[in-house]
Amino acid sequence: MRRVAIIGAGQTPYGDFPGLGVKELFAMAFKEMLESVDKGIDPREIQQAYIGSLSAGSGFQLGQLAPLLMGHVGLPNVPAVRVENACASGGFALYNAINAVASGQCDIALAAGVEKMRDVSSTKAKYWLGISGDTEFERLAGLTFAGIYAIIARRYMEEYGLTREQLAKVAVKNHYHGKMNPKAQFRQEITVETVLKGAPVADPFTVWDCSPTSDGAAVVLLCSEDRVKEFTDHPVFIIGYGIGSDYLALQDRDSITSFKATRQASARAYRMAGITPKEIDFAEVHDCFTIAEILAYGDLGFGEKGEVIRLLEEGETYLGGRLPVNVSGGLKSKGHPIGATGCGQAYEVFNQLRGRAKNPERQIKNAEVGLSHNVGGSGGTAAVFIYRREG
Amino acid sequence: MRRVAIIGAGQTPYGDFPGLGVKELFAMAFKEMLESVDKGIDPREIQQAYIGSLSAGSGFQLGQLAPLLMGHVGLPNVPAVRVENACASGGFALYNAINAVASGQCDIALAAGVEKMRDVSSTKAKYWLGISGDTEFERLAGLTFAGIYAIIARRYMEEYGLTREQLAKVAVKNHYHGKMNPKAQFRQEITVETVLKGAPVADPFTVWDCSPTSDGAAVVLLCSEDRVKEFTDHPVFIIGYGIGSDYLALQDRDSITSFKATRQASARAYRMAGITPKEIDFAEVHDCFTIAEILAYGDLGFGEKGEVIRLLEEGETYLGGRLPVNVSGGLKSKGHPIGATGCGQAYEVFNQLRGRAKNPERQIKNAEVGLSHNVGGSGGTAAVFIYRREG
């Protein structure tokens, strides 16, 4: 199989854009992607497109979104397909695009994600997000995703002595990072007290434990190893990648304080890359709720379950620490436009590895290997990617 | 890249199954697939799953359907993803699954499709099918897919002298074939008169020009060349495959009497297989409406546009003819459970090539090379596969 590199990436700011539909959001990210290709690229070089989206605006254009978007940027005849695994749709779009290049079906493929969530009320948004849980055993019983993750958080607190304050520190860290990211939805610092005093959502969560609903799009351009030099001398290679799945309903799982899908996806990615978690310089992980980042630390092998709380307590996952996590602000502060998230993570890793985090204060220094981690729903699916800069 | 073969396939009957949900339909097709593997297979050998579905029952479980279904057949930890391109969702699931094996990400992958359409009124079904047209320029203007294809048919009649009776002959042929297929939804022969006297749907179509709404599922099991012998001595190799896209809205296209997406997909598949259309022994093509089969003849290179009407007039595309098309009954008579259709076509080709069409009267004799052709919506996307039996 052929090695695959990222040669360009673009991302809209995440947030509330009443004047922009999915087409405009996609075009904005697409334009930045083109401009990021060091030696330039004729868009007609793009041979295939894989686009992640859960529901493209709560029902606006559920079917065949991918060719619709490619048509809008003037590339109607680039074969395009939508890939959907809830909040991991972007990660799985990236996965399938890599396979298309690795298998030799094409040399240059686009992976992207887009979601338009702010054009409906949050009640409606909650409803359509619920379609990604187990409908029979969770959604129809009235469980929202905040409720599902709150159950997980309570259990984790019980089993590992995680405190409410420690949980809040995930949000505090990610808002600290997000404040520096000009593309983040929330650019304000918060304190543990802010989190604890926030409006209750699902015990133990307040609104500050939850990622927002967001509009946004992200685009990543992939190239086969043999053609990379035509477009850049600073490619970022995807040296390992893996996917995993599990039962959707929590009740069916062996454990609810760990996501088996993440463990499997990361084990595959580490094996393919031939490295251990210790060699990861920084990571973008799926913190849809504060507890999710704590789960990710353990499931990605950053430390033992329970013991990983230390990473946060001791500042290791802050920018400047041993293993910065979610320097973008994460889903919590940067925003979480469902289908876009997985490719938006790749955008951040790509720019950090190339020393182009834009705002110098948020640039991770001397990083060579990055990781991104995208979760579908409450752990029904996961995709993990390991990146290394070469040049 | 590695060569990929089909080693097993299963399909539910297509039709109206009020007692069966998407899980049960998928499990039924999955079971037949397992039983079709000549030397048997432990289901735990399956390493990845790609599942096509447009909306899994008009909104029942739109998100993360793929892991839900795999959990239901006892394989919750097989990484699974949903692939969506409207009526071509199954074909694109198959495409992505082949790439996963060809790229070396796994040796054994499942491609499947499922749709549950008969639990809503046909008005509702029409509405949610409409999400796959161009929402802004077609759906919101009131165009249904029958309307879109009727416009195409009128234009074709005008440009190439296709008569209303000739159009009807597509339905007559496919019902003739479907009558012999125990899994077809409509097993009755019809005449040109039946078609012409049917209830009007969208001029020139009557209800007999339109494929039905259907419940159904289909499953195909893929294996890398090096492991085929463990499972069968009669594999069917996928020797060529390709995909294509176009603008969703008819108004944006160069021509509406040809689908560029099909032309591109088939050109790629023929090139990869190293063969010409003349070497195809039989084909399953996307006849969602009668005119669609006429378009397919031209776009797949079976003859020149306009001139292809002759294929039907002279009986060449009937079972026993030079190039039998839709011996399964096609979408028209076998049924069209959106997401399942592309994999159901592969199921038919697989069985025909292995001499196992079940009902001997419908077995194509001495066929070596088959083709399947799956279209998304009104030609926004297309996927084409070329198969050859080896052994």
mmCIF file with all atom_site columns, C-alpha atoms in Angstrom, chain A residues 54-162:
data_model
loop_
_atom_site.group_PDB
_atom_site.id
_atom_site.type_symbol
_atom_site.label_atom_id
_atom_site.label_alt_id
_atom_site.label_comp_id
_atom_site.label_asym_id
_atom_site.label_entity_id
_atom_site.label_seq_id
_atom_site.pdbx_PDB_ins_code
_atom_site.Cartn_x
_atom_site.Cartn_y
_atom_site.Cartn_z
_atom_site.occupancy
_atom_site.B_iso_or_equiv
_atom_site.pdbx_formal_charge
_atom_site.auth_seq_id
_atom_site.auth_comp_id
_atom_site.auth_asym_id
_atom_site.auth_atom_id
_atom_site.pdbx_PDB_model_num
ATOM 1   C CA . LEU A 1 54  ? -24.521 13.806 10.219  1.00 0.00 ? 54  LEU A CA 1
ATOM 2   C CA . SER A 1 55  ? -27.492 15.550 8.753   1.00 0.00 ? 55  SER A CA 1
ATOM 3   C CA . ALA A 1 56  ? -26.348 18.676 6.973   1.00 0.00 ? 56  ALA A CA 1
ATOM 4   C CA . GLY A 1 57  ? -28.625 21.106 8.748   1.00 0.00 ? 57  GLY A CA 1
ATOM 5   C CA . SER A 1 58  ? -31.257 19.063 10.506  1.00 0.00 ? 58  SER A CA 1
ATOM 6   C CA . GLY A 1 59  ? -32.765 17.655 7.378   1.00 0.00 ? 59  GLY A CA 1
ATOM 7   C CA . PHE A 1 60  ? -31.960 20.316 4.823   1.00 0.00 ? 60  PHE A CA 1
ATOM 8   C CA . GLN A 1 61  ? -30.098 18.069 2.363   1.00 0.00 ? 61  GLN A CA 1
ATOM 9   C CA . LEU A 1 62  ? -29.711 14.610 3.808   1.00 0.00 ? 62  LEU A CA 1
ATOM 10  C CA . GLY A 1 63  ? -29.133 12.796 0.549   1.00 0.00 ? 63  GLY A CA 1
ATOM 11  C CA . GLN A 1 64  ? -26.160 13.161 -1.781  1.00 0.00 ? 64  GLN A CA 1
ATOM 12  C CA . LEU A 1 65  ? -24.675 16.108 0.039   1.00 0.00 ? 65  LEU A CA 1
ATOM 13  C CA . ALA A 1 66  ? -21.183 15.266 -1.224  1.00 0.00 ? 66  ALA A CA 1
ATOM 14  C CA . PRO A 1 67  ? -21.704 15.861 -4.966  1.00 0.00 ? 67  PRO A CA 1
ATOM 15  C CA . LEU A 1 68  ? -23.851 18.914 -4.140  1.00 0.00 ? 68  LEU A CA 1
ATOM 16  C CA . LEU A 1 69  ? -20.952 20.532 -2.283  1.00 0.00 ? 69  LEU A CA 1
ATOM 17  C CA . MET A 1 70  ? -18.371 19.606 -4.908  1.00 0.00 ? 70  MET A CA 1
ATOM 18  C CA . GLY A 1 71  ? -20.631 21.078 -7.581  1.00 0.00 ? 71  GLY A CA 1
ATOM 19  C CA . HIS A 1 72  ? -20.764 24.308 -5.585  1.00 0.00 ? 72  HIS A CA 1
ATOM 20  C CA . VAL A 1 73  ? -16.967 24.711 -5.679  1.00 0.00 ? 73  VAL A CA 1
ATOM 21  C CA . GLY A 1 74  ? -16.937 24.088 -9.422  1.00 0.00 ? 74  GLY A CA 1
ATOM 22  C CA . LEU A 1 75  ? -15.936 20.424 -9.323  1.00 0.00 ? 75  LEU A CA 1
ATOM 23  C CA . PRO A 1 76  ? -19.194 18.602 -10.122 1.00 0.00 ? 76  PRO A CA 1
ATOM 24  C CA . ASN A 1 77  ? -17.466 15.666 -11.755 1.00 0.00 ? 77  ASN A CA 1
ATOM 25  C CA . VAL A 1 78  ? -15.145 14.727 -8.914  1.00 0.00 ? 78  VAL A CA 1
ATOM 26  C CA . PRO A 1 79  ? -16.611 11.450 -7.594  1.00 0.00 ? 79  PRO A CA 1
ATOM 27  C CA . ALA A 1 80  ? -17.904 12.282 -4.135  1.00 0.00 ? 80  ALA A CA 1
ATOM 28  C CA . VAL A 1 81  ? -19.574 10.375 -1.323  1.00 0.00 ? 81  VAL A CA 1
ATOM 29  C CA . ARG A 1 82  ? -20.962 11.166 2.114   1.00 0.00 ? 82  ARG A CA 1
ATOM 30  C CA . VAL A 1 83  ? -19.669 9.180  5.066   1.00 0.00 ? 83  VAL A CA 1
ATOM 31  C CA . GLU A 1 84  ? -21.636 9.135  8.307   1.00 0.00 ? 84  GLU A CA 1
ATOM 32  C CA . ASN A 1 85  ? -20.797 7.929  11.787  1.00 0.00 ? 85  ASN A CA 1
ATOM 33  C CA . ALA A 1 86  ? -22.422 10.640 13.889  1.00 0.00 ? 86  ALA A CA 1
ATOM 34  C CA . CYS A 1 87  ? -19.812 12.920 15.525  1.00 0.00 ? 87  CYS A CA 1
ATOM 35  C CA . ALA A 1 88  ? -17.056 10.784 13.955  1.00 0.00 ? 88  ALA A CA 1
ATOM 36  C CA . SER A 1 89  ? -18.317 11.370 10.404  1.00 0.00 ? 89  SER A CA 1
ATOM 37  C CA . GLY A 1 90  ? -15.348 13.613 9.578   1.00 0.00 ? 90  GLY A CA 1
ATOM 38  C CA . GLY A 1 91  ? -12.856 11.100 10.962  1.00 0.00 ? 91  GLY A CA 1
ATOM 39  C CA . PHE A 1 92  ? -14.379 8.282  8.940   1.00 0.00 ? 92  PHE A CA 1
ATOM 40  C CA . ALA A 1 93  ? -14.452 10.460 5.824   1.00 0.00 ? 93  ALA A CA 1
ATOM 41  C CA . LEU A 1 94  ? -10.722 10.987 6.340   1.00 0.00 ? 94  LEU A CA 1
ATOM 42  C CA . TYR A 1 95  ? -10.235 7.255  6.887   1.00 0.00 ? 95  TYR A CA 1
ATOM 43  C CA . ASN A 1 96  ? -11.995 6.331  3.636   1.00 0.00 ? 96  ASN A CA 1
ATOM 44  C CA . ALA A 1 97  ? -10.158 9.029  1.684   1.00 0.00 ? 97  ALA A CA 1
ATOM 45  C CA . ILE A 1 98  ? -6.801  7.708  2.901   1.00 0.00 ? 98  ILE A CA 1
ATOM 46  C CA . ASN A 1 99  ? -7.805  4.202  1.791   1.00 0.00 ? 99  ASN A CA 1
ATOM 47  C CA . ALA A 1 100 ? -8.774  5.495  -1.636  1.00 0.00 ? 100 ALA A CA 1
ATOM 48  C CA . VAL A 1 101 ? -5.257  6.885  -2.116  1.00 0.00 ? 101 VAL A CA 1
ATOM 49  C CA . ALA A 1 102 ? -3.505  3.967  -0.397  1.00 0.00 ? 102 ALA A CA 1
ATOM 50  C CA . SER A 1 103 ? -5.371  1.451  -2.575  1.00 0.00 ? 103 SER A CA 1
ATOM 51  C CA . GLY A 1 104 ? -4.298  3.227  -5.761  1.00 0.00 ? 104 GLY A CA 1
ATOM 52  C CA . GLN A 1 105 ? -7.800  4.280  -6.808  1.00 0.00 ? 105 GLN A CA 1
ATOM 53  C CA . CYS A 1 106 ? -6.575  7.861  -6.937  1.00 0.00 ? 106 CYS A CA 1
ATOM 54  C CA . ASP A 1 107 ? -3.539  10.019 -6.148  1.00 0.00 ? 107 ASP A CA 1
ATOM 55  C CA . ILE A 1 108 ? -5.228  13.085 -4.727  1.00 0.00 ? 108 ILE A CA 1
ATOM 56  C CA . ALA A 1 109 ? -8.317  12.908 -2.539  1.00 0.00 ? 109 ALA A CA 1
ATOM 57  C CA . LEU A 1 110 ? -10.212 15.397 -0.487  1.00 0.00 ? 110 LEU A CA 1
ATOM 58  C CA . ALA A 1 111 ? -11.611 14.597 2.974   1.00 0.00 ? 111 ALA A CA 1
ATOM 59  C CA . ALA A 1 112 ? -14.006 17.058 4.510   1.00 0.00 ? 112 ALA A CA 1
ATOM 60  C CA . GLY A 1 113 ? -16.802 17.579 6.966   1.00 0.00 ? 113 GLY A CA 1
ATOM 61  C CA . VAL A 1 114 ? -19.565 20.101 7.368   1.00 0.00 ? 114 VAL A CA 1
ATOM 62  C CA . GLU A 1 115 ? -22.457 20.756 9.698   1.00 0.00 ? 115 GLU A CA 1
ATOM 63  C CA . LYS A 1 116 ? -25.022 23.506 10.071  1.00 0.00 ? 116 LYS A CA 1
ATOM 64  C CA . MET A 1 117 ? -26.515 23.301 13.564  1.00 0.00 ? 117 MET A CA 1
ATOM 65  C CA . ARG A 1 118 ? -27.335 26.849 14.593  1.00 0.00 ? 118 ARG A CA 1
ATOM 66  C CA . ASP A 1 119 ? -30.330 27.292 12.314  1.00 0.00 ? 119 ASP A CA 1
ATOM 67  C CA . VAL A 1 120 ? -32.584 25.313 14.633  1.00 0.00 ? 120 VAL A CA 1
ATOM 68  C CA . SER A 1 121 ? -33.451 25.675 18.299  1.00 0.00 ? 121 SER A CA 1
ATOM 69  C CA . SER A 1 122 ? -31.258 23.791 20.755  1.00 0.00 ? 122 SER A CA 1
ATOM 70  C CA . THR A 1 123 ? -34.250 21.555 21.546  1.00 0.00 ? 123 THR A CA 1
ATOM 71  C CA . LYS A 1 124 ? -34.473 20.545 17.909  1.00 0.00 ? 124 LYS A CA 1
ATOM 72  C CA . ALA A 1 125 ? -30.684 20.129 17.754  1.00 0.00 ? 125 ALA A CA 1
ATOM 73  C CA . LYS A 1 126 ? -30.815 17.867 20.808  1.00 0.00 ? 126 LYS A CA 1
ATOM 74  C CA . TYR A 1 127 ? -33.494 15.819 19.099  1.00 0.00 ? 127 TYR A CA 1
ATOM 75  C CA . TRP A 1 128 ? -31.586 15.225 15.907  1.00 0.00 ? 128 TRP A CA 1
ATOM 76  C CA . LEU A 1 129 ? -28.328 14.559 17.699  1.00 0.00 ? 129 LEU A CA 1
ATOM 77  C CA . GLY A 1 130 ? -30.232 11.835 19.531  1.00 0.00 ? 130 GLY A CA 1
ATOM 78  C CA . ILE A 1 131 ? -30.587 9.869  16.303  1.00 0.00 ? 131 ILE A CA 1
ATOM 79  C CA . SER A 1 132 ? -26.992 8.729  16.824  1.00 0.00 ? 132 SER A CA 1
ATOM 80  C CA . GLY A 1 133 ? -27.606 7.030  20.140  1.00 0.00 ? 133 GLY A CA 1
ATOM 81  C CA . ASP A 1 134 ? -29.414 3.706  20.316  1.00 0.00 ? 134 ASP A CA 1
ATOM 82  C CA . THR A 1 135 ? -32.898 4.759  19.284  1.00 0.00 ? 135 THR A CA 1
ATOM 83  C CA . GLU A 1 136 ? -34.754 1.850  20.847  1.00 0.00 ? 136 GLU A CA 1
ATOM 84  C CA . PHE A 1 137 ? -32.962 1.712  24.195  1.00 0.00 ? 137 PHE A CA 1
ATOM 85  C CA . GLU A 1 138 ? -31.752 5.274  24.701  1.00 0.00 ? 138 GLU A CA 1
ATOM 86  C CA . ARG A 1 139 ? -33.391 7.890  22.503  1.00 0.00 ? 139 ARG A CA 1
ATOM 87  C CA . LEU A 1 140 ? -36.964 6.674  22.923  1.00 0.00 ? 140 LEU A CA 1
ATOM 88  C CA . ALA A 1 141 ? -36.320 6.401  26.675  1.00 0.00 ? 141 ALA A CA 1
ATOM 89  C CA . GLY A 1 142 ? -35.586 10.122 26.678  1.00 0.00 ? 142 GLY A CA 1
ATOM 90  C CA . LEU A 1 143 ? -31.804 10.000 27.027  1.00 0.00 ? 143 LEU A CA 1
ATOM 91  C CA . THR A 1 144 ? -29.906 12.858 25.433  1.00 0.00 ? 144 THR A CA 1
ATOM 92  C CA . PHE A 1 145 ? -26.151 12.717 24.838  1.00 0.00 ? 145 PHE A CA 1
ATOM 93  C CA . ALA A 1 146 ? -25.572 15.002 27.823  1.00 0.00 ? 146 ALA A CA 1
ATOM 94  C CA . GLY A 1 147 ? -27.513 12.455 29.887  1.00 0.00 ? 147 GLY A CA 1
ATOM 95  C CA . ILE A 1 148 ? -25.504 9.525  28.536  1.00 0.00 ? 148 ILE A CA 1
ATOM 96  C CA . TYR A 1 149 ? -22.157 11.167 29.220  1.00 0.00 ? 149 TYR A CA 1
ATOM 97  C CA . ALA A 1 150 ? -23.389 12.305 32.666  1.00 0.00 ? 150 ALA A CA 1
ATOM 98  C CA . ILE A 1 151 ? -24.047 8.647  33.531  1.00 0.00 ? 151 ILE A CA 1
ATOM 99  C CA . ILE A 1 152 ? -20.517 7.816  32.398  1.00 0.00 ? 152 ILE A CA 1
ATOM 100 C CA . ALA A 1 153 ? -19.096 10.689 34.459  1.00 0.00 ? 153 ALA A CA 1
ATOM 101 C CA . ARG A 1 154 ? -20.941 9.626  37.624  1.00 0.00 ? 154 ARG A CA 1
ATOM 102 C CA . ARG A 1 155 ? -19.664 6.102  37.218  1.00 0.00 ? 155 ARG A CA 1
ATOM 103 C CA . TYR A 1 156 ? -16.107 7.285  36.647  1.00 0.00 ? 156 TYR A CA 1
ATOM 104 C CA . MET A 1 157 ? -16.265 9.470  39.788  1.00 0.00 ? 157 MET A CA 1
ATOM 105 C CA . GLU A 1 158 ? -17.507 6.463  41.745  1.00 0.00 ? 158 GLU A CA 1
ATOM 106 C CA . GLU A 1 159 ? -14.920 4.019  40.407  1.00 0.00 ? 159 GLU A CA 1
ATOM 107 C CA . TYR A 1 160 ? -11.819 6.211  40.306  1.00 0.00 ? 160 TYR A CA 1
ATOM 108 C CA . GLY A 1 161 ? -12.422 8.990  42.789  1.00 0.00 ? 161 GLY A CA 1
ATOM 109 C CA . LEU A 1 162 ? -12.603 11.674 40.083  1.00 0.00 ? 162 LEU A CA 1
#
